[in-house]
Coordinates of C-alpha atoms and ligand atoms in Angstrom, one line a residue:
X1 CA 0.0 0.0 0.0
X2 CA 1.2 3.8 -0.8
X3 CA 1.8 5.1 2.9
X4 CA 2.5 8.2 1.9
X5 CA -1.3 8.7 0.0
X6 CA -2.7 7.7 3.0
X7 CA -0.6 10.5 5.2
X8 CA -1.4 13.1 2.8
X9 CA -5.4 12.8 2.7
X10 CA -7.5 12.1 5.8
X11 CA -8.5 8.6 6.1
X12 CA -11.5 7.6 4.4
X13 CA -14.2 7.1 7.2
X14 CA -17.3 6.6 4.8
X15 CA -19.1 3.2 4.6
X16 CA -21.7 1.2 2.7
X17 CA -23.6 -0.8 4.2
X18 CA -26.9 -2.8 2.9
X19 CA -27.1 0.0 0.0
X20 CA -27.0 2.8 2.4
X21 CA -23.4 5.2 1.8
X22 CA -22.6 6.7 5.2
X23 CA -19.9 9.5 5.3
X24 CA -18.4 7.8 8.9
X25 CA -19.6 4.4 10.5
X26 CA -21.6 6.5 13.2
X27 CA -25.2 6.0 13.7
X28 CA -27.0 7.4 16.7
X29 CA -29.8 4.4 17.7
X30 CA -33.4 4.1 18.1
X31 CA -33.9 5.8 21.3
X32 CA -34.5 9.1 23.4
X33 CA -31.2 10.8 21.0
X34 CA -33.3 10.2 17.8
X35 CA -37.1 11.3 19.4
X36 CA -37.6 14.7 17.9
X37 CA -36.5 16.0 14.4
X38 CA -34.2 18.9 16.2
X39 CA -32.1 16.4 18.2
X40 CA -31.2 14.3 14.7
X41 CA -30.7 18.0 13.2
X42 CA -28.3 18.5 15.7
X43 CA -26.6 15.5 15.9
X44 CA -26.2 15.9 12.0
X45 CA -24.7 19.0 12.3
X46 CA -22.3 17.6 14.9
X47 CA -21.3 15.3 12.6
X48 CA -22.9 12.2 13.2
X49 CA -23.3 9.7 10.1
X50 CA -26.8 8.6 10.3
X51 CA -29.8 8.5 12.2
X52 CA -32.6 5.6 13.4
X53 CA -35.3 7.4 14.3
X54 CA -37.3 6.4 18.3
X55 CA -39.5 3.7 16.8
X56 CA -42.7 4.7 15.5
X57 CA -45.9 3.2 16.0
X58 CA -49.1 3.4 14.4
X59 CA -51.2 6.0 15.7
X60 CA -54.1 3.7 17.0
X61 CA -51.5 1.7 19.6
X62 CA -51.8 3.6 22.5
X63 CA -48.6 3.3 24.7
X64 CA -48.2 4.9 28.4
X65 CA -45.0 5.5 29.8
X66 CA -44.2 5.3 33.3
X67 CA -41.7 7.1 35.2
X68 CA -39.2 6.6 36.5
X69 CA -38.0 4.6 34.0
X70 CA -34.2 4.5 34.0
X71 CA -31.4 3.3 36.4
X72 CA -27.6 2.7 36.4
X73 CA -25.4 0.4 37.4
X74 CA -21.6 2.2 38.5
X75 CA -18.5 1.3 39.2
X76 CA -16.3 1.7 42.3
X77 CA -15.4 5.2 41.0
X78 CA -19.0 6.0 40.4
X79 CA -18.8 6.4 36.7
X80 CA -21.9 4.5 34.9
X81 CA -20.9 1.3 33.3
X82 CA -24.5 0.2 32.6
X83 CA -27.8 1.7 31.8
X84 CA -31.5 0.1 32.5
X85 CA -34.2 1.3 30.8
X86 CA -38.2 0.4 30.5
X87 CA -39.3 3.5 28.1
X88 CA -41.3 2.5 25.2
X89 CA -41.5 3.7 21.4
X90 CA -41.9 7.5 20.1
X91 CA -44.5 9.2 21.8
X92 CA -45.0 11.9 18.3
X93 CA -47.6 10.4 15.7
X94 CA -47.0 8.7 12.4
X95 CA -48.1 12.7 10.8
X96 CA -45.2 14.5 12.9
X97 CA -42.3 11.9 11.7
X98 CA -43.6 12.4 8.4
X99 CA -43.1 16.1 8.0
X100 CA -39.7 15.4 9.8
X101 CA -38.5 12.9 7.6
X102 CA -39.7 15.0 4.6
X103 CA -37.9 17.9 6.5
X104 CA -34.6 16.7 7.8
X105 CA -33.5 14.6 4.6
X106 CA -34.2 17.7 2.5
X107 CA -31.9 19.3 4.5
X108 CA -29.0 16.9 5.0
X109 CA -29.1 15.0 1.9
X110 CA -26.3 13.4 2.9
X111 CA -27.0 11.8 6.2
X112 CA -28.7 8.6 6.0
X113 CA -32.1 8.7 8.0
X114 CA -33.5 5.5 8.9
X115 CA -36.9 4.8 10.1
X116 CA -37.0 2.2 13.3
X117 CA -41.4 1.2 12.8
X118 CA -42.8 -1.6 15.0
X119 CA -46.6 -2.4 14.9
X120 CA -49.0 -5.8 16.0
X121 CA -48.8 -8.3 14.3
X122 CA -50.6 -7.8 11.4
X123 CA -49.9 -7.7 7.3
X124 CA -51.7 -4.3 7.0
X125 CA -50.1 -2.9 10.2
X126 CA -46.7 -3.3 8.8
X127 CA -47.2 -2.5 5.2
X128 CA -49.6 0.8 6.3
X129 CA -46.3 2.3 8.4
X130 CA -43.7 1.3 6.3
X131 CA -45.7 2.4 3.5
X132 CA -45.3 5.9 5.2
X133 CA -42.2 6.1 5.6
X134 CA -41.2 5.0 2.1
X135 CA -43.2 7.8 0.7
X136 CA -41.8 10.5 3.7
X137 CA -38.0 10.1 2.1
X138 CA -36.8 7.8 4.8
X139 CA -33.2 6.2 3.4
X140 CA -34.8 2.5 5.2
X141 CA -36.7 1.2 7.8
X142 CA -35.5 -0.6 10.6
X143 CA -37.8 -3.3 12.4
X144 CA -37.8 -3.6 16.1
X145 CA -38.5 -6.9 16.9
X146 CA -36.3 -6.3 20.2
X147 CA -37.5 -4.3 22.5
X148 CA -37.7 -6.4 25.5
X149 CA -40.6 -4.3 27.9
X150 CA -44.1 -4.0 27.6
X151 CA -44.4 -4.8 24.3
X152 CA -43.7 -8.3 24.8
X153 CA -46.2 -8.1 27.0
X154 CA -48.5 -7.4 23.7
X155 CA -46.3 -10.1 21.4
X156 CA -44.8 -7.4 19.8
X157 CA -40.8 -5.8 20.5
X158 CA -38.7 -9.1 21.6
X159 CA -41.7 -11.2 21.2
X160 CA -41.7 -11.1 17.5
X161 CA -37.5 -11.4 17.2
X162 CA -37.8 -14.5 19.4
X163 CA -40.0 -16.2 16.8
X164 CA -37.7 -17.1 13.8
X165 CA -41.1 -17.4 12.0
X166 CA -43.1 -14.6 13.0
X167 CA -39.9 -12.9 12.5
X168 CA -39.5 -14.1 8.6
X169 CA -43.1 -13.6 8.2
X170 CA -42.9 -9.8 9.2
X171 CA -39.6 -9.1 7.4
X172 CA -41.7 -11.0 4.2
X173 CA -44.4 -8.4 4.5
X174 CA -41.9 -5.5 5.1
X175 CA -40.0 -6.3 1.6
X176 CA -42.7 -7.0 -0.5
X177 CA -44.5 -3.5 0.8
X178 CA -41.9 -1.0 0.2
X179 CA -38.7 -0.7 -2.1
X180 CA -36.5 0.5 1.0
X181 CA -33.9 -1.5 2.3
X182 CA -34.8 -3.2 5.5
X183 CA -32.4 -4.0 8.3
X184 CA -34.3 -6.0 11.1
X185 CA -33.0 -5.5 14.8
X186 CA -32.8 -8.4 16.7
X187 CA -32.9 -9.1 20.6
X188 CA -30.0 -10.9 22.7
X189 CA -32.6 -12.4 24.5
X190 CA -32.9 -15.9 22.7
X191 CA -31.0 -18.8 23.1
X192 CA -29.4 -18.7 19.2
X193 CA -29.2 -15.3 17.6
X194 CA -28.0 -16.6 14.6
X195 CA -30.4 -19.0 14.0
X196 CA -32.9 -16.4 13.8
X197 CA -30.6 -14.4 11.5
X198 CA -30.8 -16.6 9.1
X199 CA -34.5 -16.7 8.7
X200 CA -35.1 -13.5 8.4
X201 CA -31.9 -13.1 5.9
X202 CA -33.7 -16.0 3.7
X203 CA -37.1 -13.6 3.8
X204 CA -35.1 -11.2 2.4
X205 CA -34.3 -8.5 4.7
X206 CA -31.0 -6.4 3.9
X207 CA -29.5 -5.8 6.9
X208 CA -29.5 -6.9 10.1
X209 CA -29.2 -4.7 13.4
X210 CA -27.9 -5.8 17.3
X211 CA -28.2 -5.7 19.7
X212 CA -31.1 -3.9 21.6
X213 CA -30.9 -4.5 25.3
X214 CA -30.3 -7.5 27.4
X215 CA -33.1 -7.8 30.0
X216 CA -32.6 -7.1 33.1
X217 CA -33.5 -5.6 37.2
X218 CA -31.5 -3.6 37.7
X219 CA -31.0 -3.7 41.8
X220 CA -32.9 -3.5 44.7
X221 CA -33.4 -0.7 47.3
X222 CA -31.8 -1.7 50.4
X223 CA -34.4 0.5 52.8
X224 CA -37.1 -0.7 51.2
X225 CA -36.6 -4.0 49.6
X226 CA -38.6 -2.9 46.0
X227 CA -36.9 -3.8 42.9
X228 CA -35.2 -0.9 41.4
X229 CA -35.9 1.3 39.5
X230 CA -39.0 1.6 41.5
X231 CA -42.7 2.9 40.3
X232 CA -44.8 3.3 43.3
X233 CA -42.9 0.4 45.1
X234 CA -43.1 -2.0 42.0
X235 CA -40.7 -2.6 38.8
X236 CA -40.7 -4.5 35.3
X237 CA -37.8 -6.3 33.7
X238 CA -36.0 -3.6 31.7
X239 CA -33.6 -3.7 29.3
X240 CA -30.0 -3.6 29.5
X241 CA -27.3 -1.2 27.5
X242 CA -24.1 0.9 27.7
X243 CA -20.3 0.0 28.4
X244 CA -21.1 -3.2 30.4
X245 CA -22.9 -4.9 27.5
X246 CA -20.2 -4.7 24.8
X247 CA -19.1 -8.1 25.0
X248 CA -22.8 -9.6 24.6
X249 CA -23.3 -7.3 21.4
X250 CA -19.6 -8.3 20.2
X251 CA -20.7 -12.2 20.6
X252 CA -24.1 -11.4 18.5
X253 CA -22.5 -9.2 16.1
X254 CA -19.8 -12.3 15.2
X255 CA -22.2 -15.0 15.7
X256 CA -24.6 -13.3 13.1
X257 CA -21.5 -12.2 10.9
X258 CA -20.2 -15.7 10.6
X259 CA -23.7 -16.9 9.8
X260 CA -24.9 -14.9 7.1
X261 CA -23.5 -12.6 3.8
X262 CA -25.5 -9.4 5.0
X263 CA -24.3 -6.5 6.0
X264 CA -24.3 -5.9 10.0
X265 CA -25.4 -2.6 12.4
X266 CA -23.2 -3.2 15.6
X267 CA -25.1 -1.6 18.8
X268 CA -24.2 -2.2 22.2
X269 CA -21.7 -0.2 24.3
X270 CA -20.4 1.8 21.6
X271 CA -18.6 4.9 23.1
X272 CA -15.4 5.5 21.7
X273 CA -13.5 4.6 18.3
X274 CA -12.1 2.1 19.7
X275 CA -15.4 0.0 20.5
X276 CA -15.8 1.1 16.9
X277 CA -13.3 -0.5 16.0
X278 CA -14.0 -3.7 17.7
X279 CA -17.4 -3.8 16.3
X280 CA -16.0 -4.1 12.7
X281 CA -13.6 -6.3 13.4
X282 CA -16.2 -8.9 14.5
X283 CA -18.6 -8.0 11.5
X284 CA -20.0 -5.2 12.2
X285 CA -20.1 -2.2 8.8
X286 CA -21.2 0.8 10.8
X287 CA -22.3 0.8 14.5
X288 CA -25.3 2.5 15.9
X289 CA -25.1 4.5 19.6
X290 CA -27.2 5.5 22.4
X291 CA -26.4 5.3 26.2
X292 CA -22.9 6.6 25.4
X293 CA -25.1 9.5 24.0
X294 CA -27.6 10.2 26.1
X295 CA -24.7 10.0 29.4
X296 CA -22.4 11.9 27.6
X297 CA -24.1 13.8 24.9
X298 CA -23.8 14.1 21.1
X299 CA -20.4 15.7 21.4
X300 CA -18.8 12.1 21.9
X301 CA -18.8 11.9 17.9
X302 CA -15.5 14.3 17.3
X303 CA -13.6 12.7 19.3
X304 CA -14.7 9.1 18.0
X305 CA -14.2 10.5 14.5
X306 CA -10.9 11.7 15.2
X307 CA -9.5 8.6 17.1
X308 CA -10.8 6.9 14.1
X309 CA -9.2 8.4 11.4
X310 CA -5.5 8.6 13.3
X311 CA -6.1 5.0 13.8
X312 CA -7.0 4.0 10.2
X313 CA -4.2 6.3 9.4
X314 CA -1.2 4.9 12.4
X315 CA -2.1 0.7 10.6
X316 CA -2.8 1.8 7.1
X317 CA -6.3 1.0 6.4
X318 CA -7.5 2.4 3.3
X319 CA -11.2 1.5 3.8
X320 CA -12.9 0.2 7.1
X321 CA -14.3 -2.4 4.5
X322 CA -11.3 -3.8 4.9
X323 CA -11.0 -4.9 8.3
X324 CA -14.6 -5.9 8.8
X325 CA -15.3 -9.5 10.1
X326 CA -11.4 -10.0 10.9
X327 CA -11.5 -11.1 14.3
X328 CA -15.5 -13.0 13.6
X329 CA -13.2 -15.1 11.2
X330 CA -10.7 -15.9 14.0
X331 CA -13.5 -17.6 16.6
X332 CA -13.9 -21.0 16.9
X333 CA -15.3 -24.0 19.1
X334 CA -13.4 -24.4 22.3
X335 CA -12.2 -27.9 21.0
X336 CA -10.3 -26.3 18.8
X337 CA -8.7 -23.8 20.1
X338 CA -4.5 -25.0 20.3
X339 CA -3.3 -27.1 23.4
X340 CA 0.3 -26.7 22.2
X341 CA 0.3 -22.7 22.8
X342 CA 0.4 -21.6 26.4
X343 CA 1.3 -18.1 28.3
X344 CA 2.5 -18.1 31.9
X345 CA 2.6 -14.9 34.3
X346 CA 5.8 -12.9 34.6
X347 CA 6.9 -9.6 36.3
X348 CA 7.1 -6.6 33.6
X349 CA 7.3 -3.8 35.7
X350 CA 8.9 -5.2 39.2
X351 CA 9.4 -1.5 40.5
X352 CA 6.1 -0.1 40.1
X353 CA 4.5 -2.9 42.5
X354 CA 3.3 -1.6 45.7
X355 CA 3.0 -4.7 47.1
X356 CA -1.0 -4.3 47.6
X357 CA -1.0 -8.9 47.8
X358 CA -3.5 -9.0 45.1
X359 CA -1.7 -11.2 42.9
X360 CA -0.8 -13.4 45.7
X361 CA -4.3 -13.6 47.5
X362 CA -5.8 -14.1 43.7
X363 CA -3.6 -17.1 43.0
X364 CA -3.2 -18.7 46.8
X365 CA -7.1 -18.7 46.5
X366 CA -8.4 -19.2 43.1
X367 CA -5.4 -20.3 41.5
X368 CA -2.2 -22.7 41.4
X369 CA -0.3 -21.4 44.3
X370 CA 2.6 -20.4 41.7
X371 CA 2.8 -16.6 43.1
X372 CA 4.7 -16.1 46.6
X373 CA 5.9 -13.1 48.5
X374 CA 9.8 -12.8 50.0
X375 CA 9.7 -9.6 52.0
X376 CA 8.1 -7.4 50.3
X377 CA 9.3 -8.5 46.6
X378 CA 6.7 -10.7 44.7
X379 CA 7.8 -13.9 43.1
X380 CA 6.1 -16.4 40.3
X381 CA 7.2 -19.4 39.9
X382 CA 7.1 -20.6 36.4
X383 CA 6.8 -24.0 37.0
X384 CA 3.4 -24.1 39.5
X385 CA 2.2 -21.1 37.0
X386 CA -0.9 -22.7 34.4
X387 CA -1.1 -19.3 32.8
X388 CA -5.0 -18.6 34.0
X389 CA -4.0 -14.9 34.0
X390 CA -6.2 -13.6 36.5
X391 CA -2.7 -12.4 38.4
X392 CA -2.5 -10.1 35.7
X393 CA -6.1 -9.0 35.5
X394 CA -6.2 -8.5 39.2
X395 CA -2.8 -6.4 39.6
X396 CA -3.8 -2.7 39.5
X397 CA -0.3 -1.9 38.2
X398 CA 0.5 -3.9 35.5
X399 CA 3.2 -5.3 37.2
X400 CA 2.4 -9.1 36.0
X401 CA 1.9 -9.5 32.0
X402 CA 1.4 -12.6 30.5
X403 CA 4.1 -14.2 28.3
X404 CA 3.7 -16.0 25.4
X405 CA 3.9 -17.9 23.2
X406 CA 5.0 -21.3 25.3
X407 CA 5.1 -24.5 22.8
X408 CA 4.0 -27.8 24.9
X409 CA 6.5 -30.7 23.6
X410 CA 5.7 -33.4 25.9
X411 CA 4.8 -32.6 29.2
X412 CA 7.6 -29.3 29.2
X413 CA 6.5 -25.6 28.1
X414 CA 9.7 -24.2 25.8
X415 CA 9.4 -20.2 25.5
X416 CA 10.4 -19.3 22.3
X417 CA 10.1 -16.0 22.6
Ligands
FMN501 C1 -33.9 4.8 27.0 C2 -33.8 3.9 25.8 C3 -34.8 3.8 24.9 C4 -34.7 3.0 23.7 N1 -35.7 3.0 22.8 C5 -35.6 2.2 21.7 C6 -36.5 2.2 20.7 O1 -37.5 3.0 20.7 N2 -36.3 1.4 19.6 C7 -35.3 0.6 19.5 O2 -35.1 -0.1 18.5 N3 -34.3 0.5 20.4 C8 -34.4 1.3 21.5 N4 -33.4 1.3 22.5 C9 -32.3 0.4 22.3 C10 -31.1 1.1 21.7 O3 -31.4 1.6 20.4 C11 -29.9 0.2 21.6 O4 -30.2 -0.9 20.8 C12 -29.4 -0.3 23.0 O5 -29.6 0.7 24.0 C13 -28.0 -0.8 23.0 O6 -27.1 0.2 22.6 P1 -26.2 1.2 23.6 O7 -25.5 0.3 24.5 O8 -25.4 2.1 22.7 O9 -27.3 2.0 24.3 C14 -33.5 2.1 23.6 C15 -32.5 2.2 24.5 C16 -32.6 3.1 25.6 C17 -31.5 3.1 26.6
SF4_502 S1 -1.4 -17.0 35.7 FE1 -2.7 -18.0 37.2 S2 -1.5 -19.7 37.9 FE2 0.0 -18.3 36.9 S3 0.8 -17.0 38.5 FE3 -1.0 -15.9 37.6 S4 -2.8 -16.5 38.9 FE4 -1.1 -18.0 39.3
SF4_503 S1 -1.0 -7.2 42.3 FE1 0.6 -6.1 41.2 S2 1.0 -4.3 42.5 FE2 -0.1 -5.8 43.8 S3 1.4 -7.0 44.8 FE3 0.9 -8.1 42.9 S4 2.4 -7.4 41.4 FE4 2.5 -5.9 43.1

């Protein structure tokens, strides 16, 4: 590859995904960012990519939303690693997202708008909404058959994406309604993600979108014993987002990558380039935000944007096309995974340890008894050490790294590093 063409321009941040060009890979989600036309406008103007609208209903579903309706789960330091929420869809009618649509994608051309609908299950339901939205401008329509509150309660949300059938029979109805492109967003909440994927991918959808959020309760008040968060003393399984649920939307996103050709919205814990990043790398072509937005506001994007491009630019990537599905293509089944590499715990920083006995309570009590202390020094021996790592995960220093690679021949480890 030319280095020096790709330190002269800017990297090239624009995508394509399911027919759609985006100008970066950043989406903000179906949720409270994307529930009035002058929040999109201004995320637009802030730079975001794309938009999925707060999914609309038809006007004769009535919905009710309670308050309050939102918790977090923090850290030791207090920051917010996870978000619960039990809101449900756009409270604005089918007429007002209309005239938005009409509006906003007259005025940025080039952001892609997408249209998240959800309706009962019925044929005329679906087509009557999406129908709507096709003629409004929208650039797709995105089917929520994953929200995981109240409307389960009504077989619709989650209720529909844990039916493979009712799922395929939607997405059927959808396709063969309008001449949009139609990503469906699917729910965690089943036992096999890609099965599902692949039904709806054989009725023809486009796209597919996950994850929404993983249910959950999100505590209990200690004072009072009621679930949290608490309406009038009582609470509802909610759904699940932000930081702490990256991993479960990296295993979806890789799962459904590796088990069908279409293209692939990455959602869940997005905050930074680097989760970006991540969600490519498993399969994902763009990735769609909204915790990360609503805690820390649109602003988020120049920064993603930034670390982004200095990344594409620091490892050469022309396109992100490029490095999409990488790391989906490098899982496999435990069984395989090799028994002749190995890693075993050393010290790499010996000075900075402040001798806080973390390592050595972690693997007197959990582990192999390989890490002892003389004085105050900390010592691993080699030979006891099975390379678990969790000495490494547990020091707050980064005193103890893993080494590897170790090649088993026999029964003895040979570092050949
Ligand atoms: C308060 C709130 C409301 C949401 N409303 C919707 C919705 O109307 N439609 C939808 O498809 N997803 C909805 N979601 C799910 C998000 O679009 C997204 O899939 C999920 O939050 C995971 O991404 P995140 O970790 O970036 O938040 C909502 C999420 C939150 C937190
Ligand atoms: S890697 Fe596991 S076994 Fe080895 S020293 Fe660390 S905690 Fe002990
Ligand atoms: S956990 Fe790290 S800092 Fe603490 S004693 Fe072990 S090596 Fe030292």
């Amino acid at each position: 590859m030319d280095t020096d063409s790709i330190n002269r321009n800017e990297a090239d941040v624009s995508v394509t995904i399911g027919g759609l060009h985006l100008e970066n890979p950043f989406i903000l989600a179906s949720a409270p960012p994307t529930s009035d036309g002058n929040f999109i406008r201004k995320a637009f103007q802030m730079g975001w990519g794309g938009a999925v609208i707060k999914t609309i209903k038809p006007d004769e579903m009535e919905i009710s939303d309670v308050s309050p309706r939102f918790g977090v789960l923090k850290d030791k330091q207090g920051q917010n690693i996870g978000f619960e929420n039990f809101e449900l869809v756009s409270k604005k009618n089918c007429d007002y997202w209309v005239e938005e649509i009409r509006a906003i994608k007259k005025e940025y051309p080039a952001k892609v708008l997408i249209a998240s609908i959800m309706a009962d299950v019925s044929l005329k339901s679906w087509k009557n909404l999406a129908f709507k939205m096709e003629r409004a401008g929208a650039d797709a329509l995105e089917l929520n058959f994953s929200c995981p509150h109240g409307m389960p309660e009504k077989g619709i949300g989650s209720a529909i994406g844990q039916s493979a059938e009712i799922a395929a029979m939607i997405t059927k109805w959808v396709k063969e309604a309008v001449n949009l492109p139609v990503i469906v967003k699917l729910t965690p909440n089943v036992t096999d993600i890609a099965a599902i994927a692949r039904q709806v991918a054989a009725a023809g959808a486009d796209a597919i979108a996950a994850i929404n959020t993983v249910q959950c309760l999100m505590g209990v008040d200690l004072d009072t014993l009621s679930p949290l968060p608490a309406v009038n003393g009582y609470s509802t399984y909610g759904g699940y987002s932000g930081y702490a649920v990256k991993p479960v939307g990296l295993r979806c996103v890789a799962q459904i990558a590796n088990a069908v050709e279409l293209p692939v919205y990455g959602i869940g814990g997005v905050g930074t380039w680097q989760d970006a990043i991540e969600y490519i790398a498993v399969g994902a072509s763009a990735v769609q935000i909204c915790t990360a937005a609503m805690l820390e506001g649109f602003q988020i994007i120049q920064p993603m944007l930034a670390g982004l491009k200095s990344y594409m630019q620091e490892k050469e990537i022309k396109k992100l096309a490029d490095i999409c599905g990488i790391a989906a293509k490098k899982m496999t089944s435990h069984t395989n995974l090799s028994r002749e590499y190995a890693a075993k715990a050393f010290l790499a920083n010996p000075a900075e340890c402040t001798f806080c006995r973390k390592c050595l309570v972690a693997c007197n009590e959990s582990a192999y008894g390989a890490i002892q202390a003389r004085g105050r020094q900390i010592q691993i021996d080699e030979s006891k050490c099975d390379g678990c790592s969790l000495c490494s995960l547990v020091c707050p220093k980064q005193v103890i790294k893993m080494k590897a690679p170790y090649y088993r021949q026999g029964q003895e480890l040979r570092n050949i590093v």
